[in-house]
Amino acid sequence: MHEPENATKAPESDVEERSAFPGDSTVDQGASLGEHCVTDRPTPAGEAPTGEISKLGNTEVYITKPSDYPHAPSKLLLLLTGGTGIKSVNNQIQADKYAQEGFLVVMPDQFANDPAPNSTDPTYVSQPETPTIIERVKLGVTETAKSFLIDMWLARHTPEKVLPILQDVLEKAKEEFADAVANGGGVYAVGYCFGAKYVLLLGSELKDTVAWGEKVRDEEEGVKTKGPSIKVGAIAHGTMITKEDIEGIKVPISMACVENDQLFPDEVREEGKKALAAGVVEHEVKVYEGVPHGFAVLGDYADGKIVEKQKEAFQQMLGWLKSH
């Protein structure tokens, strides 16, 4: 059986590090998720969340609305985060920015109150620009342990676990915000890092045993497919994405990618683009140079060029949503 080409690899026994951006954290080449997927950058000065955390069904969600809603029509946007989850202030502010542009944003806790290891630590600690040998050894040990914890965490959050949560939230959101769904002609979706894969899956036709956690009820009838569950999607620097994930997409999709991103390799991206073109799926793919994986998630950087690229990626994704 052909093994799908993953955008990530399992950790190796020997940890290889690189400091791609002086002043930022080192990147573990073999990690399943990068540092930027599980640790927040400093929150930009003067920014604070304006939405609130509530519940849709059994799932906690961060909800943020346009200031003139419901007096003015809105569109429903599902925002799926990286490993830092809905309690991340940066993720909340990111959702608010879409709300300021006219979207009613629902950001679900797709991890069932189990965000990635260390993601609840609000303090961002950068690594030395030129670490000593002892510091490099310490960093190596730390990164190896962190990779192990992240892999254990990922094993707890598979499509079989995450998709039923998202489907339930979608159903509840469609009921509560039926006006926004009707106004937009469906549900819009954006995803960052971990969440990007699930935007692709929600935009595909999925076997009901995966998407809904159902068992095959009729052996003769077999497994049914359901979906797509969204109208249009936009993603930034996805992780754990396979060629098959991209090949399955049936809705217009925009992708903000990072050049030479080991968590979303160029070959996976390029094969995916070919599949989208062959399937006549409307798409756009933009590759950003000189930025780290995770750059599109709201957060401050010492390098002003990265901050500008972050804003550019937001405009790319926002523009795609508004044009559909």
PDB file of C-alpha atoms in Angstrom:
ATOM      1  CA  MET A   1       0.000   0.000   0.000  1.00  0.00           C
ATOM      2  CA  HIS A   2       1.273   3.432  -0.909  1.00  0.00           C
ATOM      3  CA  GLU A   3       2.044   5.499   2.170  1.00  0.00           C
ATOM      4  CA  PRO A   4       0.714   9.095   2.005  1.00  0.00           C
ATOM      5  CA  GLU A   5       3.373  11.765   1.779  1.00  0.00           C
ATOM      6  CA  ASN A   6       3.181  13.628   5.055  1.00  0.00           C
ATOM      7  CA  ALA A   7       4.146  17.207   5.652  1.00  0.00           C
ATOM      8  CA  THR A   8       5.775  16.144   8.902  1.00  0.00           C
ATOM      9  CA  LYS A   9       8.123  13.417  10.043  1.00  0.00           C
ATOM     10  CA  ALA A  10       8.502  11.608  13.311  1.00  0.00           C
ATOM     11  CA  PRO A  11      11.246  12.822  15.623  1.00  0.00           C
ATOM     12  CA  GLU A  12      14.650  11.288  15.029  1.00  0.00           C
ATOM     13  CA  SER A  13      16.859  10.046  17.816  1.00  0.00           C
ATOM     14  CA  ASP A  14      19.446  12.678  17.021  1.00  0.00           C
ATOM     15  CA  VAL A  15      18.000  16.166  17.299  1.00  0.00           C
ATOM     16  CA  GLU A  16      19.170  18.532  14.582  1.00  0.00           C
ATOM     17  CA  GLU A  17      18.679  22.185  15.311  1.00  0.00           C
ATOM     18  CA  ARG A  18      18.904  25.375  13.358  1.00  0.00           C
ATOM     19  CA  SER A  19      18.380  28.953  14.421  1.00  0.00           C
ATOM     20  CA  ALA A  20      16.771  30.300  11.279  1.00  0.00           C
ATOM     21  CA  PHE A  21      16.013  33.660  12.789  1.00  0.00           C
ATOM     22  CA  PRO A  22      18.398  35.119  15.369  1.00  0.00           C
ATOM     23  CA  GLY A  23      16.505  36.107  18.478  1.00  0.00           C
ATOM     24  CA  ASP A  24      13.723  33.611  17.792  1.00  0.00           C
ATOM     25  CA  SER A  25      13.476  30.077  19.133  1.00  0.00           C
ATOM     26  CA  THR A  26      15.434  27.273  17.535  1.00  0.00           C
ATOM     27  CA  VAL A  27      13.567  24.889  15.289  1.00  0.00           C
ATOM     28  CA  ASP A  28      13.683  21.156  15.844  1.00  0.00           C
ATOM     29  CA  GLN A  29      14.029  19.667  12.372  1.00  0.00           C
ATOM     30  CA  GLY A  30      12.274  16.467  13.344  1.00  0.00           C
ATOM     31  CA  ALA A  31       9.474  17.839  15.500  1.00  0.00           C
ATOM     32  CA  SER A  32       5.910  16.955  14.572  1.00  0.00           C
ATOM     33  CA  LEU A  33       4.877  20.525  15.284  1.00  0.00           C
ATOM     34  CA  GLY A  34       7.153  23.536  15.245  1.00  0.00           C
ATOM     35  CA  GLU A  35       7.789  25.886  18.160  1.00  0.00           C
ATOM     36  CA  HIS A  36       5.546  28.478  16.543  1.00  0.00           C
ATOM     37  CA  CYS A  37       2.642  25.993  16.495  1.00  0.00           C
ATOM     38  CA  VAL A  38       2.673  25.461  20.256  1.00  0.00           C
ATOM     39  CA  THR A  39       4.047  28.694  21.748  1.00  0.00           C
ATOM     40  CA  ASP A  40       2.623  32.192  21.406  1.00  0.00           C
ATOM     41  CA  ARG A  41       4.713  35.138  20.305  1.00  0.00           C
ATOM     42  CA  PRO A  42       4.471  38.265  22.460  1.00  0.00           C
ATOM     43  CA  THR A  43       1.097  39.958  22.040  1.00  0.00           C
ATOM     44  CA  PRO A  44       1.379  43.214  20.074  1.00  0.00           C
ATOM     45  CA  ALA A  45       1.254  46.255  22.348  1.00  0.00           C
ATOM     46  CA  GLY A  46      -2.156  47.792  22.895  1.00  0.00           C
ATOM     47  CA  GLU A  47      -4.106  44.748  21.644  1.00  0.00           C
ATOM     48  CA  ALA A  48      -6.660  42.876  23.753  1.00  0.00           C
ATOM     49  CA  PRO A  49      -9.494  40.412  22.980  1.00  0.00           C
ATOM     50  CA  THR A  50     -13.045  41.682  22.585  1.00  0.00           C
ATOM     51  CA  GLY A  51     -14.989  38.407  22.224  1.00  0.00           C
ATOM     52  CA  GLU A  52     -16.011  35.868  24.846  1.00  0.00           C
ATOM     53  CA  ILE A  53     -15.758  32.174  25.584  1.00  0.00           C
ATOM     54  CA  SER A  54     -19.058  30.306  25.765  1.00  0.00           C
ATOM     55  CA  LYS A  55     -20.352  26.878  24.738  1.00  0.00           C
ATOM     56  CA  LEU A  56     -21.945  25.370  21.671  1.00  0.00           C
ATOM     57  CA  GLY A  57     -23.224  21.983  22.730  1.00  0.00           C
ATOM     58  CA  ASN A  58     -20.514  20.406  24.865  1.00  0.00           C
ATOM     59  CA  THR A  59     -17.646  22.335  23.304  1.00  0.00           C
ATOM     60  CA  GLU A  60     -16.119  25.584  24.504  1.00  0.00           C
ATOM     61  CA  VAL A  61     -15.891  28.192  21.769  1.00  0.00           C
ATOM     62  CA  TYR A  62     -14.520  31.698  21.504  1.00  0.00           C
ATOM     63  CA  ILE A  63     -17.136  33.842  19.769  1.00  0.00           C
ATOM     64  CA  THR A  64     -16.516  37.319  18.445  1.00  0.00           C
ATOM     65  CA  LYS A  65     -18.956  39.387  16.399  1.00  0.00           C
ATOM     66  CA  PRO A  66     -18.909  42.520  14.242  1.00  0.00           C
ATOM     67  CA  SER A  67     -19.758  45.607  16.290  1.00  0.00           C
ATOM     68  CA  ASP A  68     -22.951  46.209  14.269  1.00  0.00           C
ATOM     69  CA  TYR A  69     -24.231  42.611  14.428  1.00  0.00           C
ATOM     70  CA  PRO A  70     -27.120  41.664  14.310  1.00  0.00           C
ATOM     71  CA  HIS A  71     -28.331  45.009  12.944  1.00  0.00           C
ATOM     72  CA  ALA A  72     -26.100  44.534   9.896  1.00  0.00           C
ATOM     73  CA  PRO A  73     -25.760  41.184   8.071  1.00  0.00           C
ATOM     74  CA  SER A  74     -22.713  39.030   8.825  1.00  0.00           C
ATOM     75  CA  LYS A  75     -21.162  35.768   7.589  1.00  0.00           C
ATOM     76  CA  LEU A  76     -20.246  32.774   9.734  1.00  0.00           C
ATOM     77  CA  LEU A  77     -16.528  32.005   9.924  1.00  0.00           C
ATOM     78  CA  LEU A  78     -15.062  28.917  11.592  1.00  0.00           C
ATOM     79  CA  LEU A  79     -11.510  29.620  12.800  1.00  0.00           C
ATOM     80  CA  LEU A  80      -9.296  26.631  13.656  1.00  0.00           C
ATOM     81  CA  THR A  81      -6.145  27.343  15.636  1.00  0.00           C
ATOM     82  CA  GLY A  82      -2.725  25.852  16.027  1.00  0.00           C
ATOM     83  CA  GLY A  83      -1.816  23.932  19.179  1.00  0.00           C
ATOM     84  CA  THR A  84      -2.173  26.952  21.469  1.00  0.00           C
ATOM     85  CA  GLY A  85      -5.975  26.702  21.286  1.00  0.00           C
ATOM     86  CA  ILE A  86      -8.790  29.082  22.150  1.00  0.00           C
ATOM     87  CA  LYS A  87      -7.363  30.341  25.458  1.00  0.00           C
ATOM     88  CA  SER A  88      -4.466  31.943  23.579  1.00  0.00           C
ATOM     89  CA  VAL A  89      -4.837  35.724  23.669  1.00  0.00           C
ATOM     90  CA  ASN A  90      -3.157  35.986  20.273  1.00  0.00           C
ATOM     91  CA  ASN A  91      -5.630  33.541  18.729  1.00  0.00           C
ATOM     92  CA  GLN A  92      -8.515  35.460  20.266  1.00  0.00           C
ATOM     93  CA  ILE A  93      -7.254  38.752  18.842  1.00  0.00           C
ATOM     94  CA  GLN A  94      -6.733  37.039  15.482  1.00  0.00           C
ATOM     95  CA  ALA A  95     -10.408  36.030  15.542  1.00  0.00           C
ATOM     96  CA  ASP A  96     -11.380  39.585  16.492  1.00  0.00           C
ATOM     97  CA  LYS A  97      -9.637  40.931  13.401  1.00  0.00           C
ATOM     98  CA  TYR A  98     -11.881  38.825  11.179  1.00  0.00           C
ATOM     99  CA  ALA A  99     -14.899  40.028  13.167  1.00  0.00           C
ATOM    100  CA  GLN A 100     -13.856  43.623  12.500  1.00  0.00           C
ATOM    101  CA  GLU A 101     -14.098  42.768   8.808  1.00  0.00           C
ATOM    102  CA  GLY A 102     -17.712  41.622   9.046  1.00  0.00           C
ATOM    103  CA  PHE A 103     -17.464  37.947  10.010  1.00  0.00           C
ATOM    104  CA  LEU A 104     -19.167  36.328  12.983  1.00  0.00           C
ATOM    105  CA  VAL A 105     -16.326  34.126  14.177  1.00  0.00           C
ATOM    106  CA  VAL A 106     -16.672  30.819  16.010  1.00  0.00           C
ATOM    107  CA  MET A 107     -13.325  29.449  17.235  1.00  0.00           C
ATOM    108  CA  PRO A 108     -13.877  26.000  18.804  1.00  0.00           C
ATOM    109  CA  ASP A 109     -11.768  24.154  21.338  1.00  0.00           C
ATOM    110  CA  GLN A 110     -10.916  21.311  18.998  1.00  0.00           C
ATOM    111  CA  PHE A 111      -8.584  19.848  21.667  1.00  0.00           C
ATOM    112  CA  ALA A 112     -11.270  19.303  24.347  1.00  0.00           C
ATOM    113  CA  ASN A 113      -9.410  21.383  26.956  1.00  0.00           C
ATOM    114  CA  ASP A 114      -6.096  19.703  26.139  1.00  0.00           C
ATOM    115  CA  PRO A 115      -3.953  22.254  24.244  1.00  0.00           C
ATOM    116  CA  ALA A 116      -0.430  21.416  23.146  1.00  0.00           C
ATOM    117  CA  PRO A 117       2.262  21.040  25.846  1.00  0.00           C
ATOM    118  CA  ASN A 118       3.561  24.381  27.172  1.00  0.00           C
ATOM    119  CA  SER A 119       1.007  26.311  25.118  1.00  0.00           C
ATOM    120  CA  THR A 120      -0.596  27.796  28.239  1.00  0.00           C
ATOM    121  CA  ASP A 121       2.661  29.489  29.213  1.00  0.00           C
ATOM    122  CA  PRO A 122       2.175  33.161  28.213  1.00  0.00           C
ATOM    123  CA  THR A 123       5.884  33.927  28.366  1.00  0.00           C
ATOM    124  CA  TYR A 124       7.808  33.679  25.144  1.00  0.00           C
ATOM    125  CA  VAL A 125      11.448  32.850  25.720  1.00  0.00           C
ATOM    126  CA  SER A 126      13.800  33.385  22.811  1.00  0.00           C
ATOM    127  CA  GLN A 127      17.008  31.390  22.524  1.00  0.00           C
ATOM    128  CA  PRO A 128      20.505  32.884  22.472  1.00  0.00           C
ATOM    129  CA  GLU A 129      21.589  34.156  19.063  1.00  0.00           C
ATOM    130  CA  THR A 130      24.921  32.326  19.373  1.00  0.00           C
ATOM    131  CA  PRO A 131      24.471  29.626  22.024  1.00  0.00           C
ATOM    132  CA  THR A 132      27.504  28.091  23.689  1.00  0.00           C
ATOM    133  CA  ILE A 133      28.221  24.356  23.430  1.00  0.00           C
ATOM    134  CA  ILE A 134      26.685  23.760  26.872  1.00  0.00           C
ATOM    135  CA  GLU A 135      23.623  25.780  25.911  1.00  0.00           C
ATOM    136  CA  ARG A 136      23.289  23.788  22.683  1.00  0.00           C
ATOM    137  CA  VAL A 137      23.405  20.510  24.619  1.00  0.00           C
ATOM    138  CA  LYS A 138      20.757  21.775  27.043  1.00  0.00           C
ATOM    139  CA  LEU A 139      18.608  22.937  24.130  1.00  0.00           C
ATOM    140  CA  GLY A 140      19.000  19.542  22.470  1.00  0.00           C
ATOM    141  CA  VAL A 141      17.817  17.674  25.548  1.00  0.00           C
ATOM    142  CA  THR A 142      14.924  20.087  26.012  1.00  0.00           C
ATOM    143  CA  GLU A 143      13.834  19.843  22.393  1.00  0.00           C
ATOM    144  CA  THR A 144      13.966  16.037  22.450  1.00  0.00           C
ATOM    145  CA  ALA A 145      11.729  15.924  25.520  1.00  0.00           C
ATOM    146  CA  LYS A 146       9.390  18.504  24.020  1.00  0.00           C
ATOM    147  CA  SER A 147       9.122  16.549  20.764  1.00  0.00           C
ATOM    148  CA  PHE A 148       8.160  13.436  22.720  1.00  0.00           C
ATOM    149  CA  LEU A 149       5.434  15.314  24.613  1.00  0.00           C
ATOM    150  CA  ILE A 150       4.086  16.837  21.413  1.00  0.00           C
ATOM    151  CA  ASP A 151       3.960  13.457  19.686  1.00  0.00           C
ATOM    152  CA  MET A 152       2.069  12.016  22.649  1.00  0.00           C
ATOM    153  CA  TRP A 153      -0.311  14.971  22.421  1.00  0.00           C
ATOM    154  CA  LEU A 154      -0.815  14.490  18.683  1.00  0.00           C
ATOM    155  CA  ALA A 155      -1.682  10.837  19.305  1.00  0.00           C
ATOM    156  CA  ARG A 156      -4.586  12.073  21.426  1.00  0.00           C
ATOM    157  CA  HIS A 157      -5.867  14.421  18.723  1.00  0.00           C
ATOM    158  CA  THR A 158      -6.463  12.508  15.515  1.00  0.00           C
ATOM    159  CA  PRO A 159      -9.120  13.165  12.833  1.00  0.00           C
ATOM    160  CA  GLU A 160     -11.270  10.459  14.437  1.00  0.00           C
ATOM    161  CA  LYS A 161     -11.307  12.544  17.629  1.00  0.00           C
ATOM    162  CA  VAL A 162     -11.239  16.084  16.253  1.00  0.00           C
ATOM    163  CA  LEU A 163     -13.662  15.899  13.318  1.00  0.00           C
ATOM    164  CA  PRO A 164     -16.720  14.837  15.355  1.00  0.00           C
ATOM    165  CA  ILE A 165     -16.091  17.813  17.674  1.00  0.00           C
ATOM    166  CA  LEU A 166     -15.948  20.182  14.719  1.00  0.00           C
ATOM    167  CA  GLN A 167     -19.003  18.687  13.041  1.00  0.00           C
ATOM    168  CA  ASP A 168     -21.020  19.048  16.245  1.00  0.00           C
ATOM    169  CA  VAL A 169     -19.914  22.678  16.643  1.00  0.00           C
ATOM    170  CA  LEU A 170     -20.834  23.372  13.024  1.00  0.00           C
ATOM    171  CA  GLU A 171     -24.316  21.950  13.484  1.00  0.00           C
ATOM    172  CA  LYS A 172     -24.891  23.964  16.656  1.00  0.00           C
ATOM    173  CA  ALA A 173     -23.463  27.140  15.078  1.00  0.00           C
ATOM    174  CA  LYS A 174     -25.725  26.765  12.034  1.00  0.00           C
ATOM    175  CA  GLU A 175     -28.712  26.631  14.356  1.00  0.00           C
ATOM    176  CA  GLU A 176     -27.697  29.546  16.577  1.00  0.00           C
ATOM    177  CA  PHE A 177     -26.398  31.779  13.791  1.00  0.00           C
ATOM    178  CA  ALA A 178     -28.675  30.700  10.953  1.00  0.00           C
ATOM    179  CA  ASP A 179     -28.894  34.292   9.722  1.00  0.00           C
ATOM    180  CA  ALA A 180     -25.109  34.509   9.226  1.00  0.00           C
ATOM    181  CA  VAL A 181     -25.008  31.137   7.443  1.00  0.00           C
ATOM    182  CA  ALA A 182     -27.842  32.179   5.135  1.00  0.00           C
ATOM    183  CA  ASN A 183     -26.241  35.564   4.440  1.00  0.00           C
ATOM    184  CA  GLY A 184     -22.953  33.940   3.431  1.00  0.00           C
ATOM    185  CA  GLY A 185     -24.533  31.006   1.614  1.00  0.00           C
ATOM    186  CA  GLY A 186     -22.683  28.552   3.851  1.00  0.00           C
ATOM    187  CA  VAL A 187     -19.845  28.418   6.356  1.00  0.00           C
ATOM    188  CA  TYR A 188     -16.454  30.025   5.733  1.00  0.00           C
ATOM    189  CA  ALA A 189     -13.328  28.589   7.377  1.00  0.00           C
ATOM    190  CA  VAL A 190      -9.722  29.562   8.120  1.00  0.00           C
ATOM    191  CA  GLY A 191      -7.078  27.392   9.722  1.00  0.00           C
ATOM    192  CA  TYR A 192      -3.570  27.904  11.060  1.00  0.00           C
ATOM    193  CA  CYS A 193      -0.920  25.184  11.630  1.00  0.00           C
ATOM    194  CA  PHE A 194      -2.800  22.220  13.173  1.00  0.00           C
ATOM    195  CA  GLY A 195      -6.150  23.722  12.201  1.00  0.00           C
ATOM    196  CA  ALA A 196      -5.187  24.052   8.532  1.00  0.00           C
ATOM    197  CA  LYS A 197      -5.441  20.298   7.925  1.00  0.00           C
ATOM    198  CA  TYR A 198      -8.974  20.282   9.302  1.00  0.00           C
ATOM    199  CA  VAL A 199     -10.096  23.098   7.017  1.00  0.00           C
ATOM    200  CA  LEU A 200      -8.987  20.885   4.121  1.00  0.00           C
ATOM    201  CA  LEU A 201     -10.821  17.886   5.565  1.00  0.00           C
ATOM    202  CA  LEU A 202     -14.005  19.883   6.165  1.00  0.00           C
ATOM    203  CA  GLY A 203     -13.812  21.042   2.563  1.00  0.00           C
ATOM    204  CA  SER A 204     -13.681  17.441   1.345  1.00  0.00           C
ATOM    205  CA  GLU A 205     -16.047  14.495   1.027  1.00  0.00           C
ATOM    206  CA  LEU A 206     -15.262  12.289   4.009  1.00  0.00           C
ATOM    207  CA  LYS A 207     -16.253   8.813   5.045  1.00  0.00           C
ATOM    208  CA  ASP A 208     -18.900   9.113   7.727  1.00  0.00           C
ATOM    209  CA  THR A 209     -16.926   6.782   9.991  1.00  0.00           C
ATOM    210  CA  VAL A 210     -14.226   9.443  10.205  1.00  0.00           C
ATOM    211  CA  ALA A 211     -16.176  12.672   9.974  1.00  0.00           C
ATOM    212  CA  TRP A 212     -18.987  11.730  12.291  1.00  0.00           C
ATOM    213  CA  GLY A 213     -17.534   8.924  14.390  1.00  0.00           C
ATOM    214  CA  GLU A 214     -20.203   6.551  13.058  1.00  0.00           C
ATOM    215  CA  LYS A 215     -20.012   2.830  12.454  1.00  0.00           C
ATOM    216  CA  VAL A 216     -21.085   1.154   9.247  1.00  0.00           C
ATOM    217  CA  ARG A 217     -24.754   0.417   9.842  1.00  0.00           C
ATOM    218  CA  ASP A 218     -25.429  -1.561   6.672  1.00  0.00           C
ATOM    219  CA  GLU A 219     -22.637  -3.859   5.472  1.00  0.00           C
ATOM    220  CA  GLU A 220     -24.203  -4.141   2.015  1.00  0.00           C
ATOM    221  CA  GLU A 221     -24.543  -0.390   1.677  1.00  0.00           C
ATOM    222  CA  GLY A 222     -21.055   0.160   3.038  1.00  0.00           C
ATOM    223  CA  VAL A 223     -19.473   3.388   4.184  1.00  0.00           C
ATOM    224  CA  LYS A 224     -21.115   6.589   3.028  1.00  0.00           C
ATOM    225  CA  THR A 225     -19.397   9.895   2.361  1.00  0.00           C
ATOM    226  CA  LYS A 226     -20.484  13.288   3.644  1.00  0.00           C
ATOM    227  CA  GLY A 227     -19.446  16.821   2.930  1.00  0.00           C
ATOM    228  CA  PRO A 228     -18.077  19.266   2.122  1.00  0.00           C
ATOM    229  CA  SER A 229     -19.089  20.986   5.361  1.00  0.00           C
ATOM    230  CA  ILE A 230     -17.792  24.448   4.394  1.00  0.00           C
ATOM    231  CA  LYS A 231     -18.260  26.799   1.454  1.00  0.00           C
ATOM    232  CA  VAL A 232     -14.723  28.141   1.134  1.00  0.00           C
ATOM    233  CA  GLY A 233     -11.453  27.853   3.051  1.00  0.00           C
ATOM    234  CA  ALA A 234      -8.149  29.624   3.656  1.00  0.00           C
ATOM    235  CA  ILE A 235      -5.146  28.165   5.463  1.00  0.00           C
ATOM    236  CA  ALA A 236      -1.718  29.280   6.635  1.00  0.00           C
ATOM    237  CA  HIS A 237       1.401  27.104   7.105  1.00  0.00           C
ATOM    238  CA  GLY A 238      -0.395  23.829   7.659  1.00  0.00           C
ATOM    239  CA  THR A 239       1.126  20.868   9.485  1.00  0.00           C
ATOM    240  CA  MET A 240       0.554  17.126   9.069  1.00  0.00           C
ATOM    241  CA  ILE A 241      -0.933  17.788   5.631  1.00  0.00           C
ATOM    242  CA  THR A 242      -0.697  15.055   3.012  1.00  0.00           C
ATOM    243  CA  LYS A 243      -1.084  15.168  -0.747  1.00  0.00           C
ATOM    244  CA  GLU A 244      -4.304  13.253  -0.252  1.00  0.00           C
ATOM    245  CA  ASP A 245      -5.668  16.015   2.014  1.00  0.00           C
ATOM    246  CA  ILE A 246      -5.163  18.575  -0.748  1.00  0.00           C
ATOM    247  CA  GLU A 247      -6.408  16.242  -3.478  1.00  0.00           C
ATOM    248  CA  GLY A 248      -9.658  15.765  -1.560  1.00  0.00           C
ATOM    249  CA  ILE A 249     -10.587  19.443  -1.326  1.00  0.00           C
ATOM    250  CA  LYS A 250     -13.798  20.319  -3.189  1.00  0.00           C
ATOM    251  CA  VAL A 251     -14.234  23.995  -2.274  1.00  0.00           C
ATOM    252  CA  PRO A 252     -12.264  27.134  -3.208  1.00  0.00           C
ATOM    253  CA  ILE A 253      -9.071  27.212  -1.137  1.00  0.00           C
ATOM    254  CA  SER A 254      -6.333  29.749  -0.464  1.00  0.00           C
ATOM    255  CA  MET A 255      -2.979  28.688   0.996  1.00  0.00           C
ATOM    256  CA  ALA A 256      -0.365  30.930   2.612  1.00  0.00           C
ATOM    257  CA  CYS A 257       2.818  28.841   2.733  1.00  0.00           C
ATOM    258  CA  VAL A 258       6.407  29.199   3.926  1.00  0.00           C
ATOM    259  CA  GLU A 259       9.352  28.596   1.613  1.00  0.00           C
ATOM    260  CA  ASN A 260      11.387  25.511   2.542  1.00  0.00           C
ATOM    261  CA  ASP A 261       8.960  24.628   5.337  1.00  0.00           C
ATOM    262  CA  GLN A 262       9.846  21.204   6.722  1.00  0.00           C
ATOM    263  CA  LEU A 263       6.428  20.981   8.347  1.00  0.00           C
ATOM    264  CA  PHE A 264       4.748  21.481   4.956  1.00  0.00           C
ATOM    265  CA  PRO A 265       7.371  20.420   2.387  1.00  0.00           C
ATOM    266  CA  ASP A 266       7.534  22.046  -1.038  1.00  0.00           C
ATOM    267  CA  GLU A 267       6.950  18.708  -2.788  1.00  0.00           C
ATOM    268  CA  VAL A 268       3.682  18.109  -0.923  1.00  0.00           C
ATOM    269  CA  ARG A 269       2.529  21.622  -1.755  1.00  0.00           C
ATOM    270  CA  GLU A 270       3.451  21.329  -5.441  1.00  0.00           C
ATOM    271  CA  GLU A 271       1.818  17.921  -5.864  1.00  0.00           C
ATOM    272  CA  GLY A 272      -1.258  19.317  -4.166  1.00  0.00           C
ATOM    273  CA  LYS A 273      -1.372  22.272  -6.560  1.00  0.00           C
ATOM    274  CA  LYS A 274      -1.282  19.902  -9.522  1.00  0.00           C
ATOM    275  CA  ALA A 275      -4.181  17.930  -8.062  1.00  0.00           C
ATOM    276  CA  LEU A 276      -6.243  21.082  -7.486  1.00  0.00           C
ATOM    277  CA  ALA A 277      -5.609  22.225 -11.052  1.00  0.00           C
ATOM    278  CA  ALA A 278      -6.508  18.806 -12.437  1.00  0.00           C
ATOM    279  CA  GLY A 279      -9.688  18.750 -10.366  1.00  0.00           C
ATOM    280  CA  VAL A 280     -10.609  22.252 -11.528  1.00  0.00           C
ATOM    281  CA  VAL A 281     -10.819  23.458  -7.923  1.00  0.00           C
ATOM    282  CA  GLU A 282     -10.499  27.220  -7.584  1.00  0.00           C
ATOM    283  CA  HIS A 283      -7.353  27.936  -5.592  1.00  0.00           C
ATOM    284  CA  GLU A 284      -4.495  30.296  -4.893  1.00  0.00           C
ATOM    285  CA  VAL A 285      -1.149  29.475  -3.344  1.00  0.00           C
ATOM    286  CA  LYS A 286       1.302  32.102  -2.154  1.00  0.00           C
ATOM    287  CA  VAL A 287       4.745  31.201  -0.814  1.00  0.00           C
ATOM    288  CA  TYR A 288       6.346  33.618   1.652  1.00  0.00           C
ATOM    289  CA  GLU A 289      10.121  33.867   1.808  1.00  0.00           C
ATOM    290  CA  GLY A 290      12.240  34.731   4.833  1.00  0.00           C
ATOM    291  CA  VAL A 291       9.599  33.935   7.447  1.00  0.00           C
ATOM    292  CA  PRO A 292       9.313  31.150  10.045  1.00  0.00           C
ATOM    293  CA  HIS A 293       6.604  28.527  10.141  1.00  0.00           C
ATOM    294  CA  GLY A 294       3.757  30.051  12.155  1.00  0.00           C
ATOM    295  CA  PHE A 295       4.452  33.605  11.007  1.00  0.00           C
ATOM    296  CA  ALA A 296       0.829  34.288   9.986  1.00  0.00           C
ATOM    297  CA  VAL A 297      -0.502  33.806  13.527  1.00  0.00           C
ATOM    298  CA  LEU A 298      -0.828  37.142  15.293  1.00  0.00           C
ATOM    299  CA  GLY A 299       2.220  37.965  17.391  1.00  0.00           C
ATOM    300  CA  ASP A 300       5.140  40.355  17.574  1.00  0.00           C
ATOM    301  CA  TYR A 301       8.560  39.794  16.024  1.00  0.00           C
ATOM    302  CA  ALA A 302      11.779  41.751  16.395  1.00  0.00           C
ATOM    303  CA  ASP A 303      12.155  41.578  12.611  1.00  0.00           C
ATOM    304  CA  GLY A 304       9.754  44.112  11.125  1.00  0.00           C
ATOM    305  CA  LYS A 305       9.782  42.297   7.779  1.00  0.00           C
ATOM    306  CA  ILE A 306       8.147  39.254   9.397  1.00  0.00           C
ATOM    307  CA  VAL A 307       5.465  41.485  10.914  1.00  0.00           C
ATOM    308  CA  GLU A 308       4.749  42.944   7.481  1.00  0.00           C
ATOM    309  CA  LYS A 309       4.492  39.457   5.958  1.00  0.00           C
ATOM    310  CA  GLN A 310       2.114  38.511   8.765  1.00  0.00           C
ATOM    311  CA  LYS A 311      -0.169  41.392   7.777  1.00  0.00           C
ATOM    312  CA  GLU A 312       0.167  40.453   4.127  1.00  0.00           C
ATOM    313  CA  ALA A 313      -0.898  36.863   4.812  1.00  0.00           C
ATOM    314  CA  PHE A 314      -3.938  38.092   6.742  1.00  0.00           C
ATOM    315  CA  GLN A 315      -4.960  40.270   3.812  1.00  0.00           C
ATOM    316  CA  GLN A 316      -4.478  37.331   1.448  1.00  0.00           C
ATOM    317  CA  MET A 317      -6.777  35.103   3.499  1.00  0.00           C
ATOM    318  CA  LEU A 318      -9.291  37.864   4.211  1.00  0.00           C
ATOM    319  CA  GLY A 319      -9.410  38.886   0.557  1.00  0.00           C
ATOM    320  CA  TRP A 320     -10.089  35.290  -0.480  1.00  0.00           C
ATOM    321  CA  LEU A 321     -12.963  34.973   1.974  1.00  0.00           C
ATOM    322  CA  LYS A 322     -14.512  38.280   0.944  1.00  0.00           C
ATOM    323  CA  SER A 323     -14.294  37.419  -2.738  1.00  0.00           C
ATOM    324  CA  HIS A 324     -16.411  34.321  -2.169  1.00  0.00           C
TER     325      HIS A 324
END
